[in-house]
Amino acid sequence: MVDASITEQSNSNSAPLRQGEIRYLSLGLAAFVAIVTLSYWRSQPIDWMSFLNIYGAALGLLLIGIYLRTYKDAERFACITVALAGYALFGVSMGIVFHIYMPRPEPVLDEFLLRFDHYFGYHWPDAVTWLARDYAWLGRALSYVYVSSFAQLVLVIVMLGAAGRAARLDMLLVTGMIGLFLTFVVWQLLPNFSMGIHYPIPSEAEQAIRLVTNTSYGQALKEAALNGIPVISNETMLGVVAFPSYHTVMACLTVWFAFRTVAFWPIVILNIAMIPAIHIHGAHHILDFFGGVFVSFAALSLAGVFLSAGQGLTRGPSSNSFNRHQSHRNT
């Protein structure tokens, strides 16, 4: 028999946000504040209206999550929507921060990365041309793999939230955010760009495999690196960093946090294919991949520290609130 008084008490005491959510949303808010501060400091115009749909969606998802938790007792759906809001807020904000720091006319790490590739016999234009000539179908398949990174992370967010694994969901969000911030720090210390700005690719090869980082993309990135971006907008956003590869960070986190879900093995297989996809369609150097792996594990370690620091001092429902509420309902 359900104890109505216990159920009512659980609903009325539910805080709008859990402690873990407050922590990763604070990182998203910090990234947004960084945009406002840095754009003013560096006199960088931003077309805010072009980002309105993303920020509007993030705010809408956050409000929906709070409503679902507070009034509908839908904890799992609330976890999903709040997480997606945090993911969108931090991701687009840090993307803008990267672009505020254009131009970067002296990519100090590029020569070393290119020499390392040459030492091991890897030459990106040759790899693209070979794939387009002999295995065009594989090259096209890898293009779909490459652009699936964000969708894969969203899928894992939804699966963890739907399973009620709130603590692990918090860890995924914070790890991804710290990983992107570490990528930015490395890029600030050692500016670098992908091989797309160094090598043009024959148009027939680009078309044969639907090359993502094609010559046009590389030229736009080179122009931004040399001369900056007059007005940052959603249309001018580019993947600006080669080392460490954030595509690799996303792949590592997707596999790590998909563990013990029904999608784990398909995700493992897909992200094995992501390794050549990153190098071909992302125009990445060999070391970019290993740098991304290192950043992934560094971010995991730092995320654990960040989430555990001061745990229990911030008021809010715990990560296991859904499970406790269910046990009350079954009493």
mmCIF file of C-alpha atoms in Angstrom:
data_model
loop_
_atom_site.group_PDB
_atom_site.id
_atom_site.type_symbol
_atom_site.label_atom_id
_atom_site.label_comp_id
_atom_site.label_asym_id
_atom_site.label_seq_id
_atom_site.Cartn_x
_atom_site.Cartn_y
_atom_site.Cartn_z
ATOM 1 C CA MET A 1 0.000 0.000 0.000
ATOM 2 C CA VAL A 2 1.361 3.405 -0.988
ATOM 3 C CA ASP A 3 2.046 5.815 1.854
ATOM 4 C CA ALA A 4 0.628 9.021 0.344
ATOM 5 C CA SER A 5 2.185 11.239 2.985
ATOM 6 C CA ILE A 6 5.655 9.960 2.163
ATOM 7 C CA THR A 7 5.083 10.453 -1.576
ATOM 8 C CA GLU A 8 3.803 13.990 -1.083
ATOM 9 C CA GLN A 9 6.738 14.838 1.147
ATOM 10 C CA SER A 10 9.194 13.545 -1.448
ATOM 11 C CA ASN A 11 7.585 15.669 -4.180
ATOM 12 C CA SER A 12 7.342 18.836 -2.104
ATOM 13 C CA ASN A 13 10.969 18.599 -0.982
ATOM 14 C CA SER A 14 12.390 18.000 -4.467
ATOM 15 C CA ALA A 15 14.806 20.809 -5.260
ATOM 16 C CA PRO A 16 14.745 22.074 -8.858
ATOM 17 C CA LEU A 17 18.311 20.901 -9.514
ATOM 18 C CA ARG A 18 20.510 18.152 -8.139
ATOM 19 C CA GLN A 19 23.953 18.916 -6.753
ATOM 20 C CA GLY A 20 25.707 17.401 -9.774
ATOM 21 C CA GLU A 21 23.537 19.422 -12.146
ATOM 22 C CA ILE A 22 24.333 22.634 -10.289
ATOM 23 C CA ARG A 23 28.015 21.860 -10.692
ATOM 24 C CA TYR A 24 28.024 21.221 -14.437
ATOM 25 C CA LEU A 25 25.583 24.058 -15.146
ATOM 26 C CA SER A 26 27.932 26.364 -13.238
ATOM 27 C CA LEU A 27 30.663 25.387 -15.699
ATOM 28 C CA GLY A 28 28.346 26.203 -18.586
ATOM 29 C CA LEU A 29 27.508 29.569 -17.055
ATOM 30 C CA ALA A 30 31.213 30.277 -16.501
ATOM 31 C CA ALA A 31 31.879 29.583 -20.191
ATOM 32 C CA PHE A 32 29.112 32.003 -21.173
ATOM 33 C CA VAL A 33 30.516 34.701 -18.877
ATOM 34 C CA ALA A 34 33.921 34.087 -20.476
ATOM 35 C CA ILE A 35 32.439 34.862 -23.901
ATOM 36 C CA VAL A 36 31.002 38.175 -22.757
ATOM 37 C CA THR A 37 34.213 39.170 -20.975
ATOM 38 C CA LEU A 38 36.652 38.058 -23.670
ATOM 39 C CA SER A 39 34.661 39.450 -26.586
ATOM 40 C CA TYR A 40 34.636 42.866 -24.882
ATOM 41 C CA TRP A 41 38.303 42.654 -23.885
ATOM 42 C CA ARG A 42 39.438 41.590 -27.367
ATOM 43 C CA SER A 43 36.913 43.798 -29.216
ATOM 44 C CA GLN A 44 35.521 40.768 -31.049
ATOM 45 C CA PRO A 45 32.039 41.268 -32.557
ATOM 46 C CA ILE A 46 29.608 38.373 -32.099
ATOM 47 C CA ASP A 47 26.348 37.842 -33.957
ATOM 48 C CA TRP A 48 24.337 36.822 -30.909
ATOM 49 C CA MET A 49 21.144 36.369 -32.894
ATOM 50 C CA SER A 50 22.709 33.512 -34.869
ATOM 51 C CA PHE A 51 23.208 31.607 -31.604
ATOM 52 C CA LEU A 52 19.763 32.424 -30.251
ATOM 53 C CA ASN A 53 18.296 29.075 -31.308
ATOM 54 C CA ILE A 54 20.986 27.129 -29.429
ATOM 55 C CA TYR A 55 20.888 29.206 -26.263
ATOM 56 C CA GLY A 56 17.102 29.327 -26.453
ATOM 57 C CA ALA A 57 16.953 25.544 -26.740
ATOM 58 C CA ALA A 58 19.318 25.163 -23.774
ATOM 59 C CA LEU A 59 17.194 27.469 -21.632
ATOM 60 C CA GLY A 60 14.009 25.740 -22.746
ATOM 61 C CA LEU A 61 15.371 22.291 -21.908
ATOM 62 C CA LEU A 62 16.519 23.514 -18.505
ATOM 63 C CA LEU A 63 13.092 24.941 -17.672
ATOM 64 C CA ILE A 64 11.367 21.784 -18.903
ATOM 65 C CA GLY A 65 13.642 19.676 -16.707
ATOM 66 C CA ILE A 66 12.915 21.794 -13.641
ATOM 67 C CA TYR A 67 9.181 21.621 -14.361
ATOM 68 C CA LEU A 68 9.236 17.836 -14.828
ATOM 69 C CA ARG A 69 11.105 17.311 -11.577
ATOM 70 C CA THR A 70 9.128 19.791 -9.494
ATOM 71 C CA TYR A 71 5.575 19.247 -10.734
ATOM 72 C CA LYS A 72 5.436 15.941 -12.620
ATOM 73 C CA ASP A 73 7.695 13.691 -10.533
ATOM 74 C CA ALA A 74 9.480 12.668 -13.753
ATOM 75 C CA GLU A 75 13.028 12.446 -12.417
ATOM 76 C CA ARG A 76 14.530 10.499 -15.298
ATOM 77 C CA PHE A 77 13.165 12.818 -17.979
ATOM 78 C CA ALA A 78 14.319 15.771 -15.880
ATOM 79 C CA CYS A 79 17.859 14.374 -15.734
ATOM 80 C CA ILE A 80 17.927 14.011 -19.522
ATOM 81 C CA THR A 81 16.628 17.483 -20.361
ATOM 82 C CA VAL A 82 18.835 19.286 -17.825
ATOM 83 C CA ALA A 83 21.890 17.368 -19.063
ATOM 84 C CA LEU A 84 21.151 18.265 -22.686
ATOM 85 C CA ALA A 85 20.770 21.900 -21.629
ATOM 86 C CA GLY A 86 24.163 21.866 -19.913
ATOM 87 C CA TYR A 87 25.786 20.099 -22.860
ATOM 88 C CA ALA A 88 24.471 22.701 -25.326
ATOM 89 C CA LEU A 89 25.299 25.684 -23.103
ATOM 90 C CA PHE A 90 28.905 24.724 -22.453
ATOM 91 C CA GLY A 91 29.639 23.328 -25.911
ATOM 92 C CA VAL A 92 28.555 26.349 -27.941
ATOM 93 C CA SER A 93 30.042 28.784 -25.403
ATOM 94 C CA MET A 94 33.480 27.170 -25.482
ATOM 95 C CA GLY A 95 33.279 26.972 -29.271
ATOM 96 C CA ILE A 96 32.846 30.746 -29.369
ATOM 97 C CA VAL A 97 35.734 31.203 -26.914
ATOM 98 C CA PHE A 98 38.023 29.277 -29.285
ATOM 99 C CA HIS A 99 37.059 31.601 -32.128
ATOM 100 C CA ILE A 100 37.530 34.749 -30.048
ATOM 101 C CA TYR A 101 41.224 33.806 -29.899
ATOM 102 C CA MET A 102 41.618 33.991 -33.652
ATOM 103 C CA PRO A 103 43.827 34.918 -35.418
ATOM 104 C CA ARG A 104 46.628 32.525 -34.540
ATOM 105 C CA PRO A 105 49.151 33.219 -37.330
ATOM 106 C CA GLU A 106 51.977 31.206 -35.733
ATOM 107 C CA PRO A 107 50.881 27.592 -35.144
ATOM 108 C CA VAL A 108 54.042 26.651 -33.259
ATOM 109 C CA LEU A 109 53.251 22.927 -33.005
ATOM 110 C CA ASP A 110 52.378 22.242 -36.653
ATOM 111 C CA GLU A 111 55.921 21.672 -37.888
ATOM 112 C CA PHE A 112 56.603 19.120 -35.159
ATOM 113 C CA LEU A 113 53.320 17.297 -35.819
ATOM 114 C CA LEU A 114 54.021 17.176 -39.558
ATOM 115 C CA ARG A 115 57.561 15.879 -38.979
ATOM 116 C CA PHE A 116 56.217 13.161 -36.703
ATOM 117 C CA ASP A 117 53.737 12.094 -39.396
ATOM 118 C CA HIS A 118 56.509 12.045 -41.984
ATOM 119 C CA TYR A 119 58.748 9.951 -39.727
ATOM 120 C CA PHE A 120 56.107 7.232 -39.621
ATOM 121 C CA GLY A 121 55.355 7.511 -43.326
ATOM 122 C CA TYR A 122 51.941 9.124 -42.970
ATOM 123 C CA HIS A 123 50.939 11.771 -45.500
ATOM 124 C CA TRP A 124 47.308 12.860 -45.285
ATOM 125 C CA PRO A 125 46.789 13.840 -48.967
ATOM 126 C CA ASP A 126 48.170 10.467 -50.085
ATOM 127 C CA ALA A 127 45.882 8.635 -47.654
ATOM 128 C CA VAL A 128 42.827 10.532 -48.906
ATOM 129 C CA THR A 129 43.724 9.978 -52.560
ATOM 130 C CA TRP A 130 44.348 6.262 -52.022
ATOM 131 C CA LEU A 131 41.073 5.798 -50.183
ATOM 132 C CA ALA A 132 39.139 7.730 -52.839
ATOM 133 C CA ARG A 133 40.715 5.707 -55.642
ATOM 134 C CA ASP A 134 40.518 2.182 -54.210
ATOM 135 C CA TYR A 135 37.922 2.219 -51.416
ATOM 136 C CA ALA A 136 35.606 5.152 -52.023
ATOM 137 C CA TRP A 137 32.693 3.315 -50.365
ATOM 138 C CA LEU A 138 34.739 2.971 -47.181
ATOM 139 C CA GLY A 139 35.719 6.625 -47.271
ATOM 140 C CA ARG A 140 32.063 7.649 -47.557
ATOM 141 C CA ALA A 141 31.132 5.350 -44.675
ATOM 142 C CA LEU A 142 33.863 6.895 -42.531
ATOM 143 C CA SER A 143 32.454 10.359 -43.214
ATOM 144 C CA TYR A 144 29.190 9.313 -41.542
ATOM 145 C CA VAL A 145 31.137 7.834 -38.644
ATOM 146 C CA TYR A 146 33.085 11.072 -38.214
ATOM 147 C CA VAL A 147 30.029 13.320 -38.028
ATOM 148 C CA SER A 148 28.258 10.972 -35.586
ATOM 149 C CA SER A 149 30.299 12.043 -32.533
ATOM 150 C CA PHE A 150 27.817 14.541 -31.120
ATOM 151 C CA ALA A 151 24.858 12.264 -31.789
ATOM 152 C CA GLN A 152 26.619 9.426 -29.970
ATOM 153 C CA LEU A 153 27.181 11.574 -26.885
ATOM 154 C CA VAL A 154 23.550 12.669 -26.909
ATOM 155 C CA LEU A 155 22.523 9.014 -27.138
ATOM 156 C CA VAL A 156 24.633 8.119 -24.098
ATOM 157 C CA ILE A 157 23.182 11.073 -22.173
ATOM 158 C CA VAL A 158 19.662 9.837 -22.940
ATOM 159 C CA MET A 159 20.490 6.229 -22.020
ATOM 160 C CA LEU A 160 22.069 7.137 -18.689
ATOM 161 C CA GLY A 161 19.229 9.472 -17.800
ATOM 162 C CA ALA A 162 16.566 6.950 -18.812
ATOM 163 C CA ALA A 163 18.272 4.291 -16.693
ATOM 164 C CA GLY A 164 18.271 6.553 -13.631
ATOM 165 C CA ARG A 165 22.085 6.590 -13.488
ATOM 166 C CA ALA A 166 22.243 10.233 -12.470
ATOM 167 C CA ALA A 167 25.682 10.187 -10.841
ATOM 168 C CA ARG A 168 27.241 8.676 -13.957
ATOM 169 C CA LEU A 169 25.402 11.203 -16.111
ATOM 170 C CA ASP A 170 26.849 14.045 -14.032
ATOM 171 C CA MET A 171 30.298 12.531 -14.451
ATOM 172 C CA LEU A 172 29.873 12.370 -18.235
ATOM 173 C CA LEU A 173 28.834 16.021 -18.459
ATOM 174 C CA VAL A 174 31.624 17.310 -16.235
ATOM 175 C CA THR A 175 34.262 15.136 -17.911
ATOM 176 C CA GLY A 176 33.262 16.349 -21.362
ATOM 177 C CA MET A 177 33.363 19.966 -20.217
ATOM 178 C CA ILE A 178 36.747 19.637 -18.533
ATOM 179 C CA GLY A 179 38.053 17.766 -21.570
ATOM 180 C CA LEU A 180 37.050 20.632 -23.863
ATOM 181 C CA PHE A 181 38.592 23.167 -21.495
ATOM 182 C CA LEU A 182 41.869 21.196 -21.359
ATOM 183 C CA THR A 183 41.858 21.088 -25.159
ATOM 184 C CA PHE A 184 41.558 24.872 -25.156
ATOM 185 C CA VAL A 185 44.422 25.236 -22.656
ATOM 186 C CA VAL A 186 46.742 23.061 -24.764
ATOM 187 C CA TRP A 187 45.769 24.988 -27.884
ATOM 188 C CA GLN A 188 46.531 28.267 -26.125
ATOM 189 C CA LEU A 189 49.956 27.077 -25.033
ATOM 190 C CA LEU A 190 50.788 25.305 -28.304
ATOM 191 C CA PRO A 191 48.732 26.767 -31.172
ATOM 192 C CA ASN A 192 48.165 24.243 -33.945
ATOM 193 C CA PHE A 193 45.824 23.428 -36.809
ATOM 194 C CA SER A 194 44.835 20.393 -38.822
ATOM 195 C CA MET A 195 46.482 19.412 -42.076
ATOM 196 C CA GLY A 196 43.522 20.929 -43.914
ATOM 197 C CA ILE A 197 45.247 24.337 -43.888
ATOM 198 C CA HIS A 198 48.499 22.913 -45.276
ATOM 199 C CA TYR A 199 47.439 20.602 -48.106
ATOM 200 C CA PRO A 200 44.818 21.010 -50.836
ATOM 201 C CA ILE A 201 43.024 17.833 -51.888
ATOM 202 C CA PRO A 202 41.976 17.121 -55.512
ATOM 203 C CA SER A 203 38.270 17.851 -55.906
ATOM 204 C CA GLU A 204 37.530 14.423 -57.393
ATOM 205 C CA ALA A 205 39.015 12.732 -54.320
ATOM 206 C CA GLU A 206 37.036 15.007 -51.988
ATOM 207 C CA GLN A 207 33.796 14.226 -53.783
ATOM 208 C CA ALA A 208 34.474 10.498 -53.984
ATOM 209 C CA ILE A 209 34.611 10.077 -50.202
ATOM 210 C CA ARG A 210 32.602 13.193 -49.217
ATOM 211 C CA LEU A 211 35.593 14.578 -47.351
ATOM 212 C CA VAL A 212 34.457 16.573 -44.318
ATOM 213 C CA THR A 213 37.595 18.692 -43.853
ATOM 214 C CA ASN A 214 37.855 19.513 -47.536
ATOM 215 C CA THR A 215 39.914 22.179 -49.300
ATOM 216 C CA SER A 216 37.201 24.810 -48.912
ATOM 217 C CA TYR A 217 37.029 24.105 -45.177
ATOM 218 C CA GLY A 218 40.811 24.261 -44.925
ATOM 219 C CA GLN A 219 40.921 27.607 -46.730
ATOM 220 C CA ALA A 220 38.291 29.068 -44.387
ATOM 221 C CA LEU A 221 40.279 27.837 -41.390
ATOM 222 C CA LYS A 222 43.512 29.265 -42.811
ATOM 223 C CA GLU A 223 41.859 32.635 -43.406
ATOM 224 C CA ALA A 224 40.586 32.677 -39.821
ATOM 225 C CA ALA A 225 44.015 31.654 -38.504
ATOM 226 C CA LEU A 226 45.796 34.417 -40.415
ATOM 227 C CA ASN A 227 43.297 37.266 -40.290
ATOM 228 C CA GLY A 228 40.759 36.402 -37.615
ATOM 229 C CA ILE A 229 36.979 36.384 -37.934
ATOM 230 C CA PRO A 230 35.301 39.773 -38.511
ATOM 231 C CA VAL A 231 32.063 38.696 -36.832
ATOM 232 C CA ILE A 232 31.696 35.356 -35.047
ATOM 233 C CA SER A 233 28.413 33.692 -35.944
ATOM 234 C CA ASN A 234 26.973 30.212 -35.992
ATOM 235 C CA GLU A 235 27.866 30.080 -39.693
ATOM 236 C CA THR A 236 31.563 30.859 -39.102
ATOM 237 C CA MET A 237 32.122 28.163 -36.460
ATOM 238 C CA LEU A 238 34.936 25.771 -37.385
ATOM 239 C CA GLY A 239 36.843 22.937 -35.771
ATOM 240 C CA VAL A 240 40.020 24.884 -35.064
ATOM 241 C CA VAL A 241 42.169 22.485 -33.004
ATOM 242 C CA ALA A 242 44.264 19.594 -34.277
ATOM 243 C CA PHE A 243 46.168 18.585 -31.122
ATOM 244 C CA PRO A 244 44.662 17.256 -28.968
ATOM 245 C CA SER A 245 41.794 15.881 -31.017
ATOM 246 C CA TYR A 246 38.489 16.641 -29.298
ATOM 247 C CA HIS A 247 36.799 14.156 -31.617
ATOM 248 C CA THR A 248 39.003 11.573 -29.921
ATOM 249 C CA VAL A 249 37.967 12.885 -26.504
ATOM 250 C CA MET A 250 34.298 12.505 -27.453
ATOM 251 C CA ALA A 251 34.899 8.985 -28.774
ATOM 252 C CA CYS A 252 36.682 7.933 -25.575
ATOM 253 C CA LEU A 253 33.967 9.375 -23.349
ATOM 254 C CA THR A 254 31.203 7.796 -25.411
ATOM 255 C CA VAL A 255 32.749 4.348 -25.057
ATOM 256 C CA TRP A 256 33.640 4.829 -21.380
ATOM 257 C CA PHE A 257 30.195 5.972 -20.297
ATOM 258 C CA ALA A 258 28.292 3.576 -22.545
ATOM 259 C CA PHE A 259 29.742 0.683 -20.532
ATOM 260 C CA ARG A 260 26.992 -1.487 -19.051
ATOM 261 C CA THR A 261 24.366 -0.126 -21.410
ATOM 262 C CA VAL A 262 22.673 -2.036 -24.227
ATOM 263 C CA ALA A 263 24.494 0.094 -26.801
ATOM 264 C CA PHE A 264 28.003 -0.560 -25.480
ATOM 265 C CA TRP A 265 29.274 -3.024 -28.079
ATOM 266 C CA PRO A 266 27.790 -1.231 -31.106
ATOM 267 C CA ILE A 267 29.368 1.978 -29.791
ATOM 268 C CA VAL A 268 32.729 0.226 -29.347
ATOM 269 C CA ILE A 269 32.633 -1.003 -32.945
ATOM 270 C CA LEU A 270 31.560 2.398 -34.254
ATOM 271 C CA ASN A 271 34.365 4.162 -32.410
ATOM 272 C CA ILE A 272 37.007 1.739 -33.596
ATOM 273 C CA ALA A 273 36.009 2.998 -37.032
ATOM 274 C CA MET A 274 36.228 6.526 -35.623
ATOM 275 C CA ILE A 275 40.037 6.231 -35.418
ATOM 276 C CA PRO A 276 40.644 6.221 -39.199
ATOM 277 C CA ALA A 277 37.684 8.600 -39.651
ATOM 278 C CA ILE A 278 39.372 11.167 -37.409
ATOM 279 C CA HIS A 279 42.581 11.028 -39.422
ATOM 280 C CA ILE A 280 40.960 11.033 -42.858
ATOM 281 C CA HIS A 281 37.926 13.293 -42.463
ATOM 282 C CA GLY A 282 39.293 15.405 -39.614
ATOM 283 C CA ALA A 283 42.685 15.887 -41.301
ATOM 284 C CA HIS A 284 44.338 15.053 -37.995
ATOM 285 C CA HIS A 285 47.962 14.248 -37.309
ATOM 286 C CA ILE A 286 48.952 10.927 -35.732
ATOM 287 C CA LEU A 287 49.742 12.546 -32.391
ATOM 288 C CA ASP A 288 46.378 14.320 -32.264
ATOM 289 C CA PHE A 289 44.686 11.020 -31.476
ATOM 290 C CA PHE A 290 47.052 10.148 -28.624
ATOM 291 C CA GLY A 291 46.733 13.658 -27.245
ATOM 292 C CA GLY A 292 42.960 13.218 -27.217
ATOM 293 C CA VAL A 293 43.228 9.938 -25.313
ATOM 294 C CA PHE A 294 45.480 11.568 -22.714
ATOM 295 C CA VAL A 295 43.087 14.516 -22.302
ATOM 296 C CA SER A 296 40.180 12.089 -21.864
ATOM 297 C CA PHE A 297 41.736 10.334 -18.889
ATOM 298 C CA ALA A 298 43.026 13.578 -17.396
ATOM 299 C CA ALA A 299 39.497 14.986 -17.632
ATOM 300 C CA LEU A 300 38.045 11.864 -16.009
ATOM 301 C CA SER A 301 40.386 12.257 -13.064
ATOM 302 C CA LEU A 302 39.702 15.976 -12.651
ATOM 303 C CA ALA A 303 35.947 15.477 -13.000
ATOM 304 C CA GLY A 304 35.975 13.010 -10.127
ATOM 305 C CA VAL A 305 37.768 15.539 -7.945
ATOM 306 C CA PHE A 306 35.427 18.355 -8.990
ATOM 307 C CA LEU A 307 32.255 16.390 -8.292
ATOM 308 C CA SER A 308 33.453 14.990 -4.975
ATOM 309 C CA ALA A 309 34.819 18.298 -3.624
ATOM 310 C CA GLY A 310 32.428 19.674 -1.055
ATOM 311 C CA GLN A 311 29.973 16.829 -1.641
ATOM 312 C CA GLY A 312 27.067 17.001 0.736
ATOM 313 C CA LEU A 313 27.500 20.714 1.465
ATOM 314 C CA THR A 314 25.287 21.870 -1.379
ATOM 315 C CA ARG A 315 21.588 21.341 -0.728
ATOM 316 C CA GLY A 316 19.636 19.446 -3.349
ATOM 317 C CA PRO A 317 18.329 15.996 -4.126
ATOM 318 C CA SER A 318 21.026 13.367 -4.359
ATOM 319 C CA SER A 319 21.903 11.424 -7.489
ATOM 320 C CA ASN A 320 19.965 8.469 -6.123
ATOM 321 C CA SER A 321 16.781 10.423 -5.385
ATOM 322 C CA PHE A 322 14.862 8.547 -8.053
ATOM 323 C CA ASN A 323 15.733 5.177 -6.560
ATOM 324 C CA ARG A 324 14.848 6.301 -3.032
ATOM 325 C CA HIS A 325 11.540 7.703 -4.209
ATOM 326 C CA GLN A 326 10.710 4.436 -5.950
ATOM 327 C CA SER A 327 11.417 2.511 -2.756
ATOM 328 C CA HIS A 328 8.968 4.772 -0.899
ATOM 329 C CA ARG A 329 6.308 4.162 -3.505
ATOM 330 C CA ASN A 330 6.693 0.407 -3.205
ATOM 331 C CA THR A 331 6.453 0.411 0.618
#
